[in-house]
Amino acid sequence: MRLLPPTTNDAYTGSPLAAGFLALVGLLTIVPGCIHTFLADGGAGVIAGLDLSQNGALVVALFAWAGATQIAFGLALLLVALRYRPLVPAMLALVLLERALHALNGWVLKGGSGHHPPEHYAVLVALPLVACALTMSLRGQRASLRR
């Protein structure tokens, strides 16, 4: 029995650029996941600039937990982009939801401390890019590209 079923890329009718963008998002999700999981402070202090003098161990543990989910999600994004492209629109929609929730929490609901780590700014750039890629994945390829 195989771990993965055969590829379904031939059934994808969306833009190849959207699939490529999803692969890039997958890689850009795995990298911070590895930082959060394997860096001694999870990036909480050295990257996010958080004060770890109080509850530092808890913060680092939460960063590691988040990093583990980022690695798994990033691998799923790569798998879809490379082998199961008919799922590209669905995965881009999930990325859009995830990034929108990040922005909402970072800037509106839970961002009242005034401190904004780099990801809070990156998500503002990512949101319109992901929305554009989702649109491209749903519109389909131009007839000239299908030949």
Backbone as a ProteinNet text record, in pm:
[ID]
protein_1_A
[PRIMARY]
MRLLPPTTNDAYTGSPLAAGFLALVGLLTIVPGCIHTFLADGGAGVIAGLDLSQNGALVVALFAWAGATQIAFGLALLLVALRYRPLVPAMLALVLLERALHALNGWVLKGGSGHHPPEHYAVLVALPLVACALTMSLRGQRASLRR
[TERTIARY]
84.5	0	88.8	51.6	127.8	77.9	168.3	131.2	45	79.3	7.1	-58.3	-181.1	-242.4	-173.4	-200.1	-137.4	-171.7	-86.6	-107.3	-236.8	-294.5	-416.5	-393	-268.1	-235.5	-301.2	-323	-383.4	-525.8	-591.9	-729.9	-738.1	-626.2	-625	-642.4	-737.1	-762.8	-730.1	-683.2	-649.2	-514.2	-477	-350.3	-232.6	-133.4	-12.6	59.9	44.8	106.8	47.5	-81.2	-144.6	-88.1	-65.6	-6.2	136.7	211.9	348.1	349.7	254.3	243.5	213.1	125.2	93	217.9	301	426	515.9	524.5	603.3	548	416.4	353.8	386.4	384.3	419.5	560	655.2	793	803.9	732.1	736.3	656.1	587.1	519.6	609.5	681	769.1	887.8	945.4	1065.2	1038.6	934.5	910.7	868	803.3	768.6	892.7	996.4	1122.6	1189.1	1182.1	1238.2	1167	1033.4	956.4	978.8	1000.9	1017.5	1159.4	1260.6	1396.7	1487.9	1457.2	1539	1516.7	1621.2	1613.7	1496.5	1475.4	1364.2	1244.2	1250.3	1140.4	1125.5	1219.4	1210.5	1134.2	1082.3	1001.7	1081.8	1204.1	1286.8	1370.8	1446.1	1543.1	1478.1	1360.4	1294.1	1174.4	1083.5	962	986	1097.1	1129.7	1045	994.7	912.3	999.4	951.4	1018.6	986.1	1086.4	1065.8	1099.1	1114	1150.5	1036.6	914.2	799.8	728.1	708.9	643.1	714.5	844.7	923.1	911.4	914.8	906	772.1	666.2	533.8	528.3	582.4	583.6	662.2	778.7	861.1	787.9	721	644.8	529.9	462.8	354.7	407.7	523.5	585.7	620	672.6	706.8	581.6	473.3	347.4	297.9	302.1	260.7	351.9	481.6	575.8	547.1	509.2	476.5	358.2	257.4	142.4	179.8	271	316.2	390.4	473.4	547	449	353.5	257	172.2	122.9	40.3	121.8	245.7	332.5	359.1	380.6	400.7	274.9	158	32.1	17.3	53.6	47.3	139.1	260.8	354.4	302	246.4	192.6	83.2	-6.3	-113	-55.1	35.9	93.6	169.6	230.7	314.9	245.2	145.6	86.2	-65.7	-135.5	-282.8	-342	-307.7	-342	-491.1	-581	-722.4	-763.2	-683.4	-711.3	-648.4	-577.9	-513	-612.1	-728.7	-821.6	-864.9	-893.3	-936.1	-825.2	-701.4	-590.9	-561.8	-572.8	-554.6	-664.4	-784.8	-893.5	-862.9	-806.2	-767.2	-654.8	-558.4	-449.3	-506.6	-599.8	-661.8	-734.2	-807.7	-875.8	-774.7	-669.9	-568.3	-502.5	-462.4	-393.9	-489.1	-614.5	-712.6	-732.7	-737	-750.4	-625.6	-508.7	-384.6	-391.3	-432.5	-439.7	-542.9	-657.8	-763.1	-716.9	-653.4	-605.5	-487.8	-396.3	-276.3	-300.2	-397.8	-418.1	-545.3	-645.1	-773	-809	-827.3	-882	-782.6	-659.1	-563.2	-433	-432.5	-310.4	-300.8	-370.4	-377.9	-251.2	-152.3	-30.2	56.9	31.5	112.4	236.5	271.3	387.6	343.8	414.5	382.1	507.3	513.6	627.5	623.6	730.8	736.5	618.5	568.1	457.5	332.7	309.7	192.1	196.3	315.5	330.3	326.8	390.2	395	255	169.4	34.6	-44.6	-16.2	-84.3	-44.1	78.7	125.4	70.1	65.2	23.2	-123.9	-208.6	-353.7	-394	-356.9	-397.8	-331.3	-208.8	-141.2	-212.6	-253.3	-325.5	-461.9	-528.9	-659	-643.9	-539.2	-512.4	-484.7	-401.5	-371	-495.8	-581.5	-706.6	-792.5	-804.2	-880.6	-822.8	-690.7	-626	-650.5	-654.6	-675.3	-817.9	-910.9	-1051.9	-1088	-1018.3	-1049.9	-1009.4	-908.1	-863.2	-759.1	-699.2	-595.6	-658.6	-583.3	-628.4	-624.1	-707.9	-717	-581.3	-499.7	-369	-274.3	-293.4	-207.2	-250.7	-372.2	-423.6	-377.6	-329.8	-292.3	-167.8
-118.5	0	124.5	219.8	343.7	447	529.5	637.9	741	772.1	874.8	814.3	856.8	812.6	878.6	830.1	890.7	1039.2	1110.6	1253.9	1281.3	1395.8	1438.5	1568.6	1603.3	1732.1	1752.1	1646.6	1659.3	1714.8	1701	1748.5	1895.5	1958.3	2098.6	2190.5	2281.8	2376	2519.6	2541.7	2676.7	2721.2	2840	2897.3	2822.3	2786.2	2725	2820.1	2950.4	3047.1	3035.6	3007.1	2991.5	2870.7	2761.2	2642.1	2670.5	2743.1	2781.3	2870.9	2963.3	3051.8	2969.8	2869.7	2784.3	2709.9	2663.8	2597.4	2694.1	2817.9	2919.3	2945	2955.4	2973.8	2855	2734.5	2616.3	2626.7	2664.9	2680.9	2791.9	2903	3015.2	2988.9	2878	2834.2	2737.5	2652	2554.4	2622.5	2723.6	2788.9	2849.1	2933.4	2983	2871.6	2768.9	2654.4	2589.2	2575.9	2519.4	2612	2742.1	2838.2	2825.1	2824.1	2815.8	2682.4	2578	2445.8	2421.8	2463.4	2421.4	2528.8	2656.9	2762.1	2760	2785.1	2771.2	2848.9	2972.5	3049.9	3052.9	2971	2964.7	3090.7	3181	3308.6	3413.5	3375.1	3468.7	3590.2	3568.9	3680	3739.7	3654.5	3705.7	3760.5	3714.7	3764.2	3852.4	3800.9	3875.5	3984.1	3977.6	4080.6	4076.5	3959.6	3947.2	3937.8	3993.4	3984.5	3847.1	3763	3626.7	3612.2	3725.3	3718	3664.4	3680.5	3624.7	3526	3405.7	3299	3265.8	3283.6	3257.5	3114.5	3018.7	2877.5	2848.6	2909.5	2890.3	2950	3068.8	3134.7	3051	3002.1	2919.9	2791.3	2731.4	2608.9	2634.9	2747.7	2782.9	2810	2873.1	2895	2760.9	2666.8	2534.2	2461.2	2472.9	2410.5	2470.4	2602.3	2667.9	2627.6	2615.9	2575.3	2436.3	2344.9	2208.9	2210.1	2291	2298.2	2366.6	2464.7	2531	2433.4	2350.4	2252.8	2156.9	2104.4	2010.5	2077.5	2197.7	2269.5	2303.9	2348.3	2380.6	2260	2143.6	2021.2	1985	2005.1	1979.2	2074.6	2200.1	2297	2255.1	2213.3	2167.7	2044	1951.5	1829.1	1860.4	1950.1	1989.4	2060.8	2152.7	2229.5	2141.1	2036.1	1952.5	1827.9	1772.4	1645.4	1645.5	1732.4	1727	1864.5	1918.3	2055.9	2086.4	1992.3	2030.6	2085.9	2059.9	2111.1	2248.5	2303.7	2434.1	2541.9	2556.3	2661.1	2642.7	2520.5	2495.1	2529.2	2492.6	2522.2	2672	2739.4	2885.1	2952.6	2898.8	2952.9	2933.2	2817.9	2795.2	2888.9	2910.7	3005	3145.2	3183.4	3315.7	3329.7	3227.3	3228.9	3238.9	3157.2	3157.9	3295.2	3352.3	3481.2	3593.5	3585.4	3685.6	3679.4	3559.2	3545.1	3596.2	3570.1	3625.2	3777.7	3837.9	3984.2	4037.8	3975.2	4019.4	4012.7	3902.1	3888.8	3981.7	3993.2	4073.3	4222.5	4268	4412.3	4463.6	4376.8	4425.6	4361.2	4230.8	4164.6	4150.3	4112.6	4084.6	4162.4	4263.7	4339.6	4467.5	4474.7	4597.4	4636	4546.5	4578.1	4679.4	4699.5	4791.3	4726.3	4606.7	4534.8	4451.3	4465	4388.1	4319.5	4185.9	4112.6	4117.1	4077.1	4084.2	4017.9	3908.6	3837.1	3923.6	4013.3	4100.9	4189.5	4230.4	4312.1	4224.4	4108.7	4017.8	3972.2	3952.6	3904.3	4009.7	4136.9	4243.5	4243.6	4205.2	4191.6	4063.8	3957.7	3826.7	3822.2	3889.1	3879.3	3911.3	4025.5	4051	3956.9	3912.5	3818.8	3683.8	3636.3	3508.8	3521.6	3632.9	3654	3655.3	3716.6	3720	3579	3502.3	3365.5	3278.5	3297.3	3221.4	3252.4	3378.4	3418.1	3353.5	3354.3	3292.9	3142.4	3078.3	2933.4	2896.6	2988.8	2962.6	2999.8	3094.9	3141.2	3042.4	2964.6	2867.9	2924.9	2835.7	2873.8	2934.7	3021.3	3073.1	2959.4	2964.8	2859.3	2830.4	2932.7	2911.2	2829.3	2834.8	2758.7	2612.5	2581.3	2445.3	2353.7	2408.2	2325.3	2246.7
0	0	0	-82	-92.1	7.7	52.2	143.7	73.5	-50.7	-126	-249.6	-281.2	-406.7	-525.4	-646.6	-764.9	-776.6	-844.8	-864.5	-941.7	-914.7	-985	-1060.6	-1082.8	-1144.3	-1279.6	-1357.4	-1489.8	-1483.7	-1370.5	-1357	-1316.2	-1288.8	-1244.6	-1364.8	-1356.8	-1465.4	-1427.5	-1306.7	-1262.6	-1315.4	-1280.2	-1323.4	-1260.9	-1341.1	-1284.8	-1188	-1208.9	-1117.2	-976.7	-968.7	-837.4	-764.6	-837.8	-776.8	-732.7	-815	-777.5	-655.4	-649.4	-533.5	-407.8	-421	-306.2	-258.5	-350.5	-311.4	-234.1	-281.2	-211.5	-71.5	-61	70.3	161.1	103.7	182	239.1	155.5	203.1	306.5	281.7	375	502.4	508.1	630.2	707.4	634.1	697.4	765.9	702.2	758.8	896.9	913.9	1050.4	1145.1	1091.4	1176	1234	1151.1	1199.6	1300.4	1275.7	1371.4	1505.7	1502.8	1627.2	1698.8	1622.3	1682.1	1732.2	1656.4	1685.6	1743.9	1726.7	1786.8	1937.9	2013.6	2159.6	2220.8	2177.6	2233.3	2137.7	2034.3	1937.4	1854.8	1867.3	1797.8	1876.7	1991.3	2070.8	2115.1	2156.5	2202.2	2091.8	2021.3	1924.6	1798.1	1761.4	1640.5	1674.8	1758.8	1791.6	1895.1	1965	2062.7	2188.1	2222.9	2343.5	2468	2576.2	2704.9	2763.3	2779.4	2828.5	2976.7	3047.7	3189	3275.7	3230.6	3302.6	3211.1	3259.5	3183.6	3053.1	3051.4	2931.2	2881.5	2973.7	2934.6	2867.5	2918.2	2858.2	2718.2	2701.8	2571	2470.8	2510.7	2421.9	2387.2	2483	2456	2358.6	2372.3	2279.8	2139	2131.2	2000.2	1935.4	2014.1	1960.3	1913.3	1987.7	1947.9	1816.5	1806.6	1683	1567.4	1594.1	1491.1	1437.3	1525.4	1481	1385.4	1415.6	1324.9	1194.4	1200	1077.7	986.6	1043.5	963.2	894.9	969.9	912.4	803.9	830.6	733	608.3	628.1	515.4	427.3	488.1	410	331.1	391.9	320.1	201.6	220.5	110.8	-3.5	29.4	-73.1	-145.4	-71.5	-130.6	-232.2	-195.8	-288.4	-409.9	-388	-499	-597	-546.5	-631.4	-686.8	-615.2	-658	-674.5	-602.6	-601.2	-630.2	-745.3	-779.8	-786.5	-810.5	-804	-667	-564.3	-429.9	-403.8	-502.7	-485	-441.3	-507.9	-461.2	-315.3	-276.3	-138.2	-39.3	-71.8	19.2	24.8	-89.4	-87.3	-5.3	-11.4	71.3	219.6	255.4	394.5	437	349	379.4	397.8	311.9	323.7	457.9	497.2	626.8	740.5	734.8	840.3	852.7	737.8	742	783.9	743.7	786.3	937.9	992.8	1138.3	1210	1151.1	1208.4	1212.5	1101.7	1095.2	1193.7	1198	1289	1434.3	1471.1	1608.3	1637.4	1542.7	1565.9	1570.2	1493.1	1480.9	1548.3	1568.8	1620.1	1754	1755.3	1873.2	1987.8	1956.1	2062.9	2046.5	1965.3	1939.8	2019.4	2129	2208.3	2280.4	2286	2360.5	2287.9	2159.6	2081.5	2023.3	2068.2	2015.9	1895.6	1785.7	1665.7	1613.4	1625.1	1570.1	1417	1351.6	1204.9	1133.8	1186.3	1120.6	1109.6	1203.3	1195.8	1071.8	1032.9	912.5	786.8	794.4	679.1	638	735.1	703.6	626.3	649.6	576.1	428.9	401.8	263.3	201	279.8	229	190.9	265.9	241.1	97.1	41.6	-97.4	-197.2	-168.4	-258.6	-261.7	-145.9	-138.6	-206.3	-184.9	-250.1	-401.7	-450.8	-595.1	-647.6	-577.1	-619.2	-616.6	-516.9	-511.3	-632.3	-666.8	-785.6	-910.8	-923.4	-1039.3	-1044.8	-930.6	-928	-966.5	-945.7	-977.2	-1120	-1178.8	-1314	-1420.8	-1396.8	-1495.5	-1588.6	-1661.1	-1755.7	-1878.9	-1943.7	-2073.1	-2174.2	-2273.4	-2372.5	-2436.8	-2457.1	-2520	-2433.4	-2303.5	-2213.9	-2204.1	-2238.6	-2224.5	-2337	-2445.5	-2560.3	-2534.9
[MASK]
+++++++++++++++++++++++++++++++++++++++++++++++++++++++++++++++++++++++++++++++++++++++++++++++++++++++++++++++++++++++++++++++++++++++++++++++++++

